[in-house]
């Protein structure tokens, strides 16, 4: 299958300098793909990282070391929309803590995986974009938490649920730029395949169409390559690249007694790709509220928001 991936990329390639552009976060899956595409397949890989205020220290080190070793050209793009939206929703979420509204904390992330990526690909004349998403990511699960009435599927129920969140916590829409980012993100995320195609770009998802996903092999390979996991991500290697994800997973577990890791690793367990012991190890809650509060304070949130987080974290669950 690896030969098919290399052949497909070269077949689609129109750039004389690079074979493809990899969306590189410095996390587990994109780090492995950069190594695999460059070292195993021998491709000329350009990388693009969307930088923001929530990238973990260890991830910054991964980005620097891996791109230096394996990237033919590395491009960083600062996403101010993500910075602004992330801060706004962290400050507004705590006004009415709610499991469903946790989805707002990642506003700007999904947009950043499309809009600036397309811009960079066109500027570099690269028409094949590699996305490291895997089939086990529980993105549909986040949306269903918003839907109202609970348990219903469909866009109309998502909009009803979102309206309910705003009524319960009007501060969520208190920042026009952040609200505009949400609207734009919803459009881009819902139509991303069409948008890439309209811009003459081929979106390739290796772990969907070419490579069998092997979690343990990927983790062991990365350990040998001195890849570092974000300490705030606990036992899980999934999404171990972003402070915001660590914060979101902590509060999800704080409110509900479980978090998204259970969905992610649960799918792998159902497909018999991991053992029960590996599943249990990776879903165990090892988040520390003191560490989470320390991260929140480092993000320059308002004093009022920090006080609310401190009070919220003293409550018994």
PDB file of C-alpha atoms in Angstrom, residues 15-301:
ATOM      1  CA  UNK A  15       5.692  21.008  -8.621  1.00  0.00           C
ATOM      2  CA  UNK A  16       9.324  20.677  -9.643  1.00  0.00           C
ATOM      3  CA  UNK A  17      10.524  21.418  -6.112  1.00  0.00           C
ATOM      4  CA  UNK A  18       8.218  19.452  -3.806  1.00  0.00           C
ATOM      5  CA  UNK A  19       6.081  16.333  -4.101  1.00  0.00           C
ATOM      6  CA  UNK A  20       3.491  17.385  -1.528  1.00  0.00           C
ATOM      7  CA  UNK A  21       2.561  19.766   1.274  1.00  0.00           C
ATOM      8  CA  UNK A  22       2.009  18.181   4.686  1.00  0.00           C
ATOM      9  CA  UNK A  23      -0.233  19.840   7.262  1.00  0.00           C
ATOM     10  CA  UNK A  24       2.193  19.525  10.171  1.00  0.00           C
ATOM     11  CA  UNK A  25       1.104  20.218  13.751  1.00  0.00           C
ATOM     12  CA  UNK A  26       3.996  18.514  15.508  1.00  0.00           C
ATOM     13  CA  UNK A  27       1.546  16.037  17.018  1.00  0.00           C
ATOM     14  CA  UNK A  28       1.739  12.250  16.862  1.00  0.00           C
ATOM     15  CA  UNK A  29       0.171  11.496  13.497  1.00  0.00           C
ATOM     16  CA  UNK A  30       1.602  14.358  11.438  1.00  0.00           C
ATOM     17  CA  UNK A  31       5.073  13.783  12.944  1.00  0.00           C
ATOM     18  CA  UNK A  32       4.979  10.135  11.954  1.00  0.00           C
ATOM     19  CA  UNK A  33       3.727  11.014   8.474  1.00  0.00           C
ATOM     20  CA  UNK A  34       6.533  13.520   7.938  1.00  0.00           C
ATOM     21  CA  UNK A  35       9.096  10.862   8.850  1.00  0.00           C
ATOM     22  CA  UNK A  36       7.319   8.207   6.757  1.00  0.00           C
ATOM     23  CA  UNK A  37       6.826  10.315   3.634  1.00  0.00           C
ATOM     24  CA  UNK A  38      10.361  11.666   3.706  1.00  0.00           C
ATOM     25  CA  UNK A  39      12.467   8.775   4.978  1.00  0.00           C
ATOM     26  CA  UNK A  40      10.502   5.670   3.984  1.00  0.00           C
ATOM     27  CA  UNK A  41       8.973   6.866   0.701  1.00  0.00           C
ATOM     28  CA  UNK A  42      11.765   9.275  -0.203  1.00  0.00           C
ATOM     29  CA  UNK A  43       9.423  12.138  -1.121  1.00  0.00           C
ATOM     30  CA  UNK A  44      10.284  15.826  -1.137  1.00  0.00           C
ATOM     31  CA  UNK A  45       7.917  17.048   1.572  1.00  0.00           C
ATOM     32  CA  UNK A  46       7.147  20.696   2.261  1.00  0.00           C
ATOM     33  CA  UNK A  47       5.488  21.305   5.623  1.00  0.00           C
ATOM     34  CA  UNK A  48       3.187  24.012   6.923  1.00  0.00           C
ATOM     35  CA  UNK A  49       2.448  24.634  10.589  1.00  0.00           C
ATOM     36  CA  UNK A  50      -0.316  26.917  11.827  1.00  0.00           C
ATOM     37  CA  UNK A  51       1.242  28.515  14.888  1.00  0.00           C
ATOM     38  CA  UNK A  52      -0.842  29.876  17.762  1.00  0.00           C
ATOM     39  CA  UNK A  53      -0.732  30.675  21.467  1.00  0.00           C
ATOM     40  CA  UNK A  54      -1.822  27.189  22.544  1.00  0.00           C
ATOM     41  CA  UNK A  55       1.025  25.097  21.137  1.00  0.00           C
ATOM     42  CA  UNK A  56       2.729  23.178  23.927  1.00  0.00           C
ATOM     43  CA  UNK A  57       6.427  23.636  24.673  1.00  0.00           C
ATOM     44  CA  UNK A  58       7.208  20.016  23.815  1.00  0.00           C
ATOM     45  CA  UNK A  59       5.353  20.361  20.520  1.00  0.00           C
ATOM     46  CA  UNK A  60       7.374  23.415  19.535  1.00  0.00           C
ATOM     47  CA  UNK A  61      10.480  21.306  20.081  1.00  0.00           C
ATOM     48  CA  UNK A  62       9.002  18.532  17.902  1.00  0.00           C
ATOM     49  CA  UNK A  63       8.236  21.005  15.134  1.00  0.00           C
ATOM     50  CA  UNK A  64      11.760  22.362  15.151  1.00  0.00           C
ATOM     51  CA  UNK A  65      13.551  19.012  15.294  1.00  0.00           C
ATOM     52  CA  UNK A  66      11.358  17.092  12.824  1.00  0.00           C
ATOM     53  CA  UNK A  67      11.209  19.803  10.166  1.00  0.00           C
ATOM     54  CA  UNK A  68      14.972  20.273  10.397  1.00  0.00           C
ATOM     55  CA  UNK A  69      15.527  16.554   9.766  1.00  0.00           C
ATOM     56  CA  UNK A  70      12.746  15.623   7.366  1.00  0.00           C
ATOM     57  CA  UNK A  71      11.180  18.678   5.709  1.00  0.00           C
ATOM     58  CA  UNK A  72      12.390  20.054   2.366  1.00  0.00           C
ATOM     59  CA  UNK A  73      10.862  23.407   3.271  1.00  0.00           C
ATOM     60  CA  UNK A  74       8.971  24.480   6.371  1.00  0.00           C
ATOM     61  CA  UNK A  75       6.459  27.324   6.491  1.00  0.00           C
ATOM     62  CA  UNK A  76       4.878  28.765   9.633  1.00  0.00           C
ATOM     63  CA  UNK A  77       1.688  30.797   9.548  1.00  0.00           C
ATOM     64  CA  UNK A  78       0.460  32.629  12.642  1.00  0.00           C
ATOM     65  CA  UNK A  79      -3.292  32.345  13.065  1.00  0.00           C
ATOM     66  CA  UNK A  80      -4.499  35.454  14.892  1.00  0.00           C
ATOM     67  CA  UNK A  81      -8.136  34.363  14.520  1.00  0.00           C
ATOM     68  CA  UNK A  82      -7.377  31.231  16.509  1.00  0.00           C
ATOM     69  CA  UNK A  83      -5.518  33.233  19.161  1.00  0.00           C
ATOM     70  CA  UNK A  84      -8.365  35.720  19.571  1.00  0.00           C
ATOM     71  CA  UNK A  85     -11.179  33.176  19.424  1.00  0.00           C
ATOM     72  CA  UNK A  86      -9.456  30.790  21.830  1.00  0.00           C
ATOM     73  CA  UNK A  87      -8.971  33.477  24.457  1.00  0.00           C
ATOM     74  CA  UNK A  88     -12.534  34.771  24.058  1.00  0.00           C
ATOM     75  CA  UNK A  89     -14.167  31.372  24.420  1.00  0.00           C
ATOM     76  CA  UNK A  90     -12.011  30.410  27.392  1.00  0.00           C
ATOM     77  CA  UNK A  91     -13.165  33.603  29.117  1.00  0.00           C
ATOM     78  CA  UNK A  92     -16.834  33.162  28.149  1.00  0.00           C
ATOM     79  CA  UNK A  93     -17.156  29.393  28.691  1.00  0.00           C
ATOM     80  CA  UNK A  94     -16.498  29.714  32.415  1.00  0.00           C
ATOM     81  CA  UNK A  95     -19.482  32.101  32.765  1.00  0.00           C
ATOM     82  CA  UNK A  96     -21.755  29.077  32.324  1.00  0.00           C
ATOM     83  CA  UNK A  97     -19.657  25.867  32.281  1.00  0.00           C
ATOM     84  CA  UNK A  98     -21.341  23.302  30.103  1.00  0.00           C
ATOM     85  CA  UNK A  99     -20.267  20.060  28.450  1.00  0.00           C
ATOM     86  CA  UNK A 100     -21.821  20.998  25.103  1.00  0.00           C
ATOM     87  CA  UNK A 101     -20.188  24.431  24.862  1.00  0.00           C
ATOM     88  CA  UNK A 102     -16.691  22.942  25.293  1.00  0.00           C
ATOM     89  CA  UNK A 103     -16.670  22.642  21.505  1.00  0.00           C
ATOM     90  CA  UNK A 104     -16.256  26.425  21.288  1.00  0.00           C
ATOM     91  CA  UNK A 105     -12.820  26.270  22.906  1.00  0.00           C
ATOM     92  CA  UNK A 106     -11.324  24.927  19.678  1.00  0.00           C
ATOM     93  CA  UNK A 107     -12.874  27.587  17.446  1.00  0.00           C
ATOM     94  CA  UNK A 108     -10.416  28.539  14.731  1.00  0.00           C
ATOM     95  CA  UNK A 109      -8.575  25.223  14.707  1.00  0.00           C
ATOM     96  CA  UNK A 110     -10.655  23.594  11.956  1.00  0.00           C
ATOM     97  CA  UNK A 111     -10.644  26.773   9.872  1.00  0.00           C
ATOM     98  CA  UNK A 112      -6.850  26.911  10.180  1.00  0.00           C
ATOM     99  CA  UNK A 113      -6.586  23.445   8.660  1.00  0.00           C
ATOM    100  CA  UNK A 114      -8.219  24.697   5.475  1.00  0.00           C
ATOM    101  CA  UNK A 115      -8.050  28.396   4.630  1.00  0.00           C
ATOM    102  CA  UNK A 116      -4.350  29.198   5.273  1.00  0.00           C
ATOM    103  CA  UNK A 117      -3.297  25.749   4.026  1.00  0.00           C
ATOM    104  CA  UNK A 118      -4.879  26.448   0.646  1.00  0.00           C
ATOM    105  CA  UNK A 119      -3.140  29.828   0.485  1.00  0.00           C
ATOM    106  CA  UNK A 120       0.286  28.304   1.191  1.00  0.00           C
ATOM    107  CA  UNK A 121      -0.213  25.451  -1.294  1.00  0.00           C
ATOM    108  CA  UNK A 122      -1.097  27.876  -4.081  1.00  0.00           C
ATOM    109  CA  UNK A 123       1.796  30.207  -3.258  1.00  0.00           C
ATOM    110  CA  UNK A 124       4.247  27.277  -3.345  1.00  0.00           C
ATOM    111  CA  UNK A 125       2.632  25.787  -6.479  1.00  0.00           C
ATOM    112  CA  UNK A 126       1.976  22.464  -4.721  1.00  0.00           C
ATOM    113  CA  UNK A 127      -1.248  20.730  -5.659  1.00  0.00           C
ATOM    114  CA  UNK A 128      -1.210  17.731  -3.283  1.00  0.00           C
ATOM    115  CA  UNK A 129      -1.982  18.395   0.376  1.00  0.00           C
ATOM    116  CA  UNK A 130      -1.476  15.652   2.970  1.00  0.00           C
ATOM    117  CA  UNK A 131      -3.755  15.558   6.018  1.00  0.00           C
ATOM    118  CA  UNK A 132      -2.863  13.299   8.950  1.00  0.00           C
ATOM    119  CA  UNK A 133      -6.402  12.807  10.225  1.00  0.00           C
ATOM    120  CA  UNK A 134      -7.240   9.227  11.234  1.00  0.00           C
ATOM    121  CA  UNK A 135     -10.622   7.405  11.133  1.00  0.00           C
ATOM    122  CA  UNK A 136     -10.779   7.131  14.927  1.00  0.00           C
ATOM    123  CA  UNK A 137     -11.046  10.825  15.722  1.00  0.00           C
ATOM    124  CA  UNK A 138     -14.429  11.433  17.348  1.00  0.00           C
ATOM    125  CA  UNK A 139     -15.273  14.758  15.737  1.00  0.00           C
ATOM    126  CA  UNK A 140     -18.939  13.837  15.177  1.00  0.00           C
ATOM    127  CA  UNK A 141     -19.239  13.162  18.897  1.00  0.00           C
ATOM    128  CA  UNK A 142     -18.476  16.821  19.765  1.00  0.00           C
ATOM    129  CA  UNK A 143     -21.254  18.015  17.475  1.00  0.00           C
ATOM    130  CA  UNK A 144     -23.787  15.605  18.957  1.00  0.00           C
ATOM    131  CA  UNK A 145     -23.162  17.065  22.411  1.00  0.00           C
ATOM    132  CA  UNK A 146     -24.468  20.395  21.076  1.00  0.00           C
ATOM    133  CA  UNK A 147     -27.532  18.982  19.310  1.00  0.00           C
ATOM    134  CA  UNK A 148     -30.923  19.713  20.860  1.00  0.00           C
ATOM    135  CA  UNK A 149     -33.028  17.796  21.693  1.00  0.00           C
ATOM    136  CA  UNK A 150     -30.268  15.519  22.920  1.00  0.00           C
ATOM    137  CA  UNK A 151     -29.767  12.424  20.806  1.00  0.00           C
ATOM    138  CA  UNK A 152     -31.146  13.956  17.611  1.00  0.00           C
ATOM    139  CA  UNK A 153     -28.996  14.111  14.459  1.00  0.00           C
ATOM    140  CA  UNK A 154     -28.926  16.747  11.732  1.00  0.00           C
ATOM    141  CA  UNK A 155     -27.900  20.361  11.148  1.00  0.00           C
ATOM    142  CA  UNK A 156     -31.229  21.767  12.308  1.00  0.00           C
ATOM    143  CA  UNK A 157     -30.745  20.159  15.730  1.00  0.00           C
ATOM    144  CA  UNK A 158     -27.185  21.468  15.882  1.00  0.00           C
ATOM    145  CA  UNK A 159     -28.415  25.011  15.242  1.00  0.00           C
ATOM    146  CA  UNK A 160     -31.170  24.591  17.836  1.00  0.00           C
ATOM    147  CA  UNK A 161     -28.581  23.336  20.295  1.00  0.00           C
ATOM    148  CA  UNK A 162     -26.225  26.194  19.550  1.00  0.00           C
ATOM    149  CA  UNK A 163     -29.068  28.692  20.019  1.00  0.00           C
ATOM    150  CA  UNK A 164     -29.779  27.053  23.374  1.00  0.00           C
ATOM    151  CA  UNK A 165     -26.123  27.505  24.383  1.00  0.00           C
ATOM    152  CA  UNK A 166     -26.262  31.216  23.493  1.00  0.00           C
ATOM    153  CA  UNK A 167     -29.470  31.726  25.481  1.00  0.00           C
ATOM    154  CA  UNK A 168     -27.877  30.027  28.478  1.00  0.00           C
ATOM    155  CA  UNK A 169     -24.591  31.898  28.049  1.00  0.00           C
ATOM    156  CA  UNK A 170     -24.919  35.091  25.927  1.00  0.00           C
ATOM    157  CA  UNK A 171     -21.223  35.922  26.463  1.00  0.00           C
ATOM    158  CA  UNK A 172     -20.368  33.218  23.924  1.00  0.00           C
ATOM    159  CA  UNK A 173     -21.332  35.669  21.165  1.00  0.00           C
ATOM    160  CA  UNK A 174     -19.954  38.737  22.944  1.00  0.00           C
ATOM    161  CA  UNK A 175     -17.000  39.014  20.581  1.00  0.00           C
ATOM    162  CA  UNK A 176     -17.896  39.721  16.945  1.00  0.00           C
ATOM    163  CA  UNK A 177     -14.572  38.520  15.514  1.00  0.00           C
ATOM    164  CA  UNK A 178     -14.831  35.209  17.360  1.00  0.00           C
ATOM    165  CA  UNK A 179     -18.467  34.751  16.299  1.00  0.00           C
ATOM    166  CA  UNK A 180     -17.556  35.543  12.683  1.00  0.00           C
ATOM    167  CA  UNK A 181     -14.747  32.982  12.912  1.00  0.00           C
ATOM    168  CA  UNK A 182     -17.275  30.354  14.024  1.00  0.00           C
ATOM    169  CA  UNK A 183     -19.541  31.048  11.061  1.00  0.00           C
ATOM    170  CA  UNK A 184     -16.663  30.964   8.585  1.00  0.00           C
ATOM    171  CA  UNK A 185     -15.282  27.818  10.174  1.00  0.00           C
ATOM    172  CA  UNK A 186     -18.624  26.033   9.964  1.00  0.00           C
ATOM    173  CA  UNK A 187     -18.819  26.790   6.238  1.00  0.00           C
ATOM    174  CA  UNK A 188     -15.237  25.761   5.467  1.00  0.00           C
ATOM    175  CA  UNK A 189     -15.378  22.617   7.592  1.00  0.00           C
ATOM    176  CA  UNK A 190     -18.701  21.511   6.107  1.00  0.00           C
ATOM    177  CA  UNK A 191     -17.454  22.012   2.546  1.00  0.00           C
ATOM    178  CA  UNK A 192     -13.720  21.363   2.849  1.00  0.00           C
ATOM    179  CA  UNK A 193     -13.502  18.677   0.152  1.00  0.00           C
ATOM    180  CA  UNK A 194     -15.284  20.871  -2.369  1.00  0.00           C
ATOM    181  CA  UNK A 195     -13.210  23.925  -1.419  1.00  0.00           C
ATOM    182  CA  UNK A 196      -9.900  22.092  -1.878  1.00  0.00           C
ATOM    183  CA  UNK A 197     -11.088  20.784  -5.244  1.00  0.00           C
ATOM    184  CA  UNK A 198     -12.270  24.225  -6.383  1.00  0.00           C
ATOM    185  CA  UNK A 199      -8.783  25.534  -5.677  1.00  0.00           C
ATOM    186  CA  UNK A 200      -7.184  22.828  -7.813  1.00  0.00           C
ATOM    187  CA  UNK A 201      -5.810  20.926  -4.830  1.00  0.00           C
ATOM    188  CA  UNK A 202      -5.801  17.202  -4.127  1.00  0.00           C
ATOM    189  CA  UNK A 203      -6.514  16.435  -0.475  1.00  0.00           C
ATOM    190  CA  UNK A 204      -4.901  13.124   0.479  1.00  0.00           C
ATOM    191  CA  UNK A 205      -5.649  11.327   3.758  1.00  0.00           C
ATOM    192  CA  UNK A 206      -3.084   8.493   3.977  1.00  0.00           C
ATOM    193  CA  UNK A 207      -4.568   6.854   7.070  1.00  0.00           C
ATOM    194  CA  UNK A 208      -7.955   6.632   5.369  1.00  0.00           C
ATOM    195  CA  UNK A 209      -7.010   5.419   1.924  1.00  0.00           C
ATOM    196  CA  UNK A 210      -3.442   4.072   1.854  1.00  0.00           C
ATOM    197  CA  UNK A 211      -1.971   3.147   5.246  1.00  0.00           C
ATOM    198  CA  UNK A 212      -3.305   0.780   7.869  1.00  0.00           C
ATOM    199  CA  UNK A 213      -3.324   2.694  11.120  1.00  0.00           C
ATOM    200  CA  UNK A 214      -1.116   1.096  13.764  1.00  0.00           C
ATOM    201  CA  UNK A 215      -1.169   3.162  16.963  1.00  0.00           C
ATOM    202  CA  UNK A 216       1.455   1.203  18.885  1.00  0.00           C
ATOM    203  CA  UNK A 217       3.894   1.060  15.978  1.00  0.00           C
ATOM    204  CA  UNK A 218       3.571   4.823  15.414  1.00  0.00           C
ATOM    205  CA  UNK A 219       4.137   5.622  19.099  1.00  0.00           C
ATOM    206  CA  UNK A 220       7.145   3.303  19.318  1.00  0.00           C
ATOM    207  CA  UNK A 221       8.628   4.781  16.133  1.00  0.00           C
ATOM    208  CA  UNK A 222       8.237   8.313  17.464  1.00  0.00           C
ATOM    209  CA  UNK A 223       9.857   7.407  20.768  1.00  0.00           C
ATOM    210  CA  UNK A 224      12.911   6.186  18.859  1.00  0.00           C
ATOM    211  CA  UNK A 225      12.954   9.508  16.983  1.00  0.00           C
ATOM    212  CA  UNK A 226      12.926  11.445  20.292  1.00  0.00           C
ATOM    213  CA  UNK A 227       9.444  12.861  19.734  1.00  0.00           C
ATOM    214  CA  UNK A 228       8.017  14.441  22.883  1.00  0.00           C
ATOM    215  CA  UNK A 229       4.460  14.259  24.200  1.00  0.00           C
ATOM    216  CA  UNK A 230       2.779  17.272  25.771  1.00  0.00           C
ATOM    217  CA  UNK A 231       2.696  16.679  29.539  1.00  0.00           C
ATOM    218  CA  UNK A 232      -0.792  18.192  29.841  1.00  0.00           C
ATOM    219  CA  UNK A 233      -2.268  15.454  27.635  1.00  0.00           C
ATOM    220  CA  UNK A 234      -2.011  12.881  30.393  1.00  0.00           C
ATOM    221  CA  UNK A 235      -1.586   9.259  29.348  1.00  0.00           C
ATOM    222  CA  UNK A 236      -3.005   9.735  25.870  1.00  0.00           C
ATOM    223  CA  UNK A 237      -0.850  10.303  22.802  1.00  0.00           C
ATOM    224  CA  UNK A 238      -3.823  11.577  20.837  1.00  0.00           C
ATOM    225  CA  UNK A 239      -3.868  15.337  20.205  1.00  0.00           C
ATOM    226  CA  UNK A 240      -0.725  15.658  22.332  1.00  0.00           C
ATOM    227  CA  UNK A 241       0.200  18.906  20.633  1.00  0.00           C
ATOM    228  CA  UNK A 242      -2.129  21.585  21.960  1.00  0.00           C
ATOM    229  CA  UNK A 243      -2.714  23.135  25.388  1.00  0.00           C
ATOM    230  CA  UNK A 244      -6.317  23.886  24.455  1.00  0.00           C
ATOM    231  CA  UNK A 245      -7.067  20.222  23.889  1.00  0.00           C
ATOM    232  CA  UNK A 246      -5.599  19.355  27.289  1.00  0.00           C
ATOM    233  CA  UNK A 247      -7.782  22.024  28.909  1.00  0.00           C
ATOM    234  CA  UNK A 248     -10.881  20.867  27.042  1.00  0.00           C
ATOM    235  CA  UNK A 249     -10.340  17.213  27.901  1.00  0.00           C
ATOM    236  CA  UNK A 250      -9.763  18.066  31.576  1.00  0.00           C
ATOM    237  CA  UNK A 251     -13.046  19.968  31.901  1.00  0.00           C
ATOM    238  CA  UNK A 252     -14.918  17.361  29.910  1.00  0.00           C
ATOM    239  CA  UNK A 253     -13.814  14.776  32.446  1.00  0.00           C
ATOM    240  CA  UNK A 254     -14.451  17.231  35.318  1.00  0.00           C
ATOM    241  CA  UNK A 255     -18.071  17.659  34.250  1.00  0.00           C
ATOM    242  CA  UNK A 256     -18.980  14.253  32.848  1.00  0.00           C
ATOM    243  CA  UNK A 257     -16.546  11.760  34.326  1.00  0.00           C
ATOM    244  CA  UNK A 258     -15.184  10.817  30.903  1.00  0.00           C
ATOM    245  CA  UNK A 259     -13.729  12.559  27.888  1.00  0.00           C
ATOM    246  CA  UNK A 260     -13.071  12.238  24.191  1.00  0.00           C
ATOM    247  CA  UNK A 261     -10.128   9.881  24.622  1.00  0.00           C
ATOM    248  CA  UNK A 262     -12.589   7.120  25.492  1.00  0.00           C
ATOM    249  CA  UNK A 263     -14.321   7.586  22.142  1.00  0.00           C
ATOM    250  CA  UNK A 264     -11.038   7.681  20.228  1.00  0.00           C
ATOM    251  CA  UNK A 265      -9.434   4.630  21.800  1.00  0.00           C
ATOM    252  CA  UNK A 266     -12.784   2.875  22.111  1.00  0.00           C
ATOM    253  CA  UNK A 267     -13.101   2.772  18.331  1.00  0.00           C
ATOM    254  CA  UNK A 268      -9.650   1.202  18.078  1.00  0.00           C
ATOM    255  CA  UNK A 269     -10.545  -1.350  20.739  1.00  0.00           C
ATOM    256  CA  UNK A 270     -13.729  -2.274  18.878  1.00  0.00           C
ATOM    257  CA  UNK A 271     -11.686  -2.818  15.713  1.00  0.00           C
ATOM    258  CA  UNK A 272      -9.220  -4.951  17.725  1.00  0.00           C
ATOM    259  CA  UNK A 273      -6.317  -2.643  16.877  1.00  0.00           C
ATOM    260  CA  UNK A 274      -5.304  -2.237  20.520  1.00  0.00           C
ATOM    261  CA  UNK A 275      -5.541  -4.364  23.659  1.00  0.00           C
ATOM    262  CA  UNK A 276      -7.871  -3.695  26.566  1.00  0.00           C
ATOM    263  CA  UNK A 277      -4.862  -2.857  28.741  1.00  0.00           C
ATOM    264  CA  UNK A 278      -3.660  -0.265  26.223  1.00  0.00           C
ATOM    265  CA  UNK A 279      -7.167   1.203  26.074  1.00  0.00           C
ATOM    266  CA  UNK A 280      -7.420   1.470  29.877  1.00  0.00           C
ATOM    267  CA  UNK A 281      -3.971   3.023  30.162  1.00  0.00           C
ATOM    268  CA  UNK A 282      -4.720   5.742  27.606  1.00  0.00           C
ATOM    269  CA  UNK A 283      -8.124   6.762  28.964  1.00  0.00           C
ATOM    270  CA  UNK A 284      -7.100   6.972  32.611  1.00  0.00           C
ATOM    271  CA  UNK A 285      -7.553  10.470  33.947  1.00  0.00           C
ATOM    272  CA  UNK A 286      -4.192  11.888  34.950  1.00  0.00           C
ATOM    273  CA  UNK A 287      -5.052  15.547  34.497  1.00  0.00           C
ATOM    274  CA  UNK A 288      -4.057  17.798  37.358  1.00  0.00           C
ATOM    275  CA  UNK A 289      -6.246  20.813  38.137  1.00  0.00           C
ATOM    276  CA  UNK A 290      -3.271  22.786  39.439  1.00  0.00           C
ATOM    277  CA  UNK A 291      -1.449  22.286  36.139  1.00  0.00           C
ATOM    278  CA  UNK A 292      -4.559  23.227  34.155  1.00  0.00           C
ATOM    279  CA  UNK A 293      -4.991  26.410  36.183  1.00  0.00           C
ATOM    280  CA  UNK A 294      -1.321  27.239  35.644  1.00  0.00           C
ATOM    281  CA  UNK A 295      -1.796  26.918  31.878  1.00  0.00           C
ATOM    282  CA  UNK A 296      -4.923  29.063  31.985  1.00  0.00           C
ATOM    283  CA  UNK A 297      -3.016  31.790  33.823  1.00  0.00           C
ATOM    284  CA  UNK A 298      -0.248  31.665  31.203  1.00  0.00           C
ATOM    285  CA  UNK A 299      -2.731  32.542  28.437  1.00  0.00           C
ATOM    286  CA  UNK A 300      -3.299  36.134  29.641  1.00  0.00           C
ATOM    287  CA  UNK A 301      -6.981  35.642  30.408  1.00  0.00           C
TER     288      UNK A 301
END
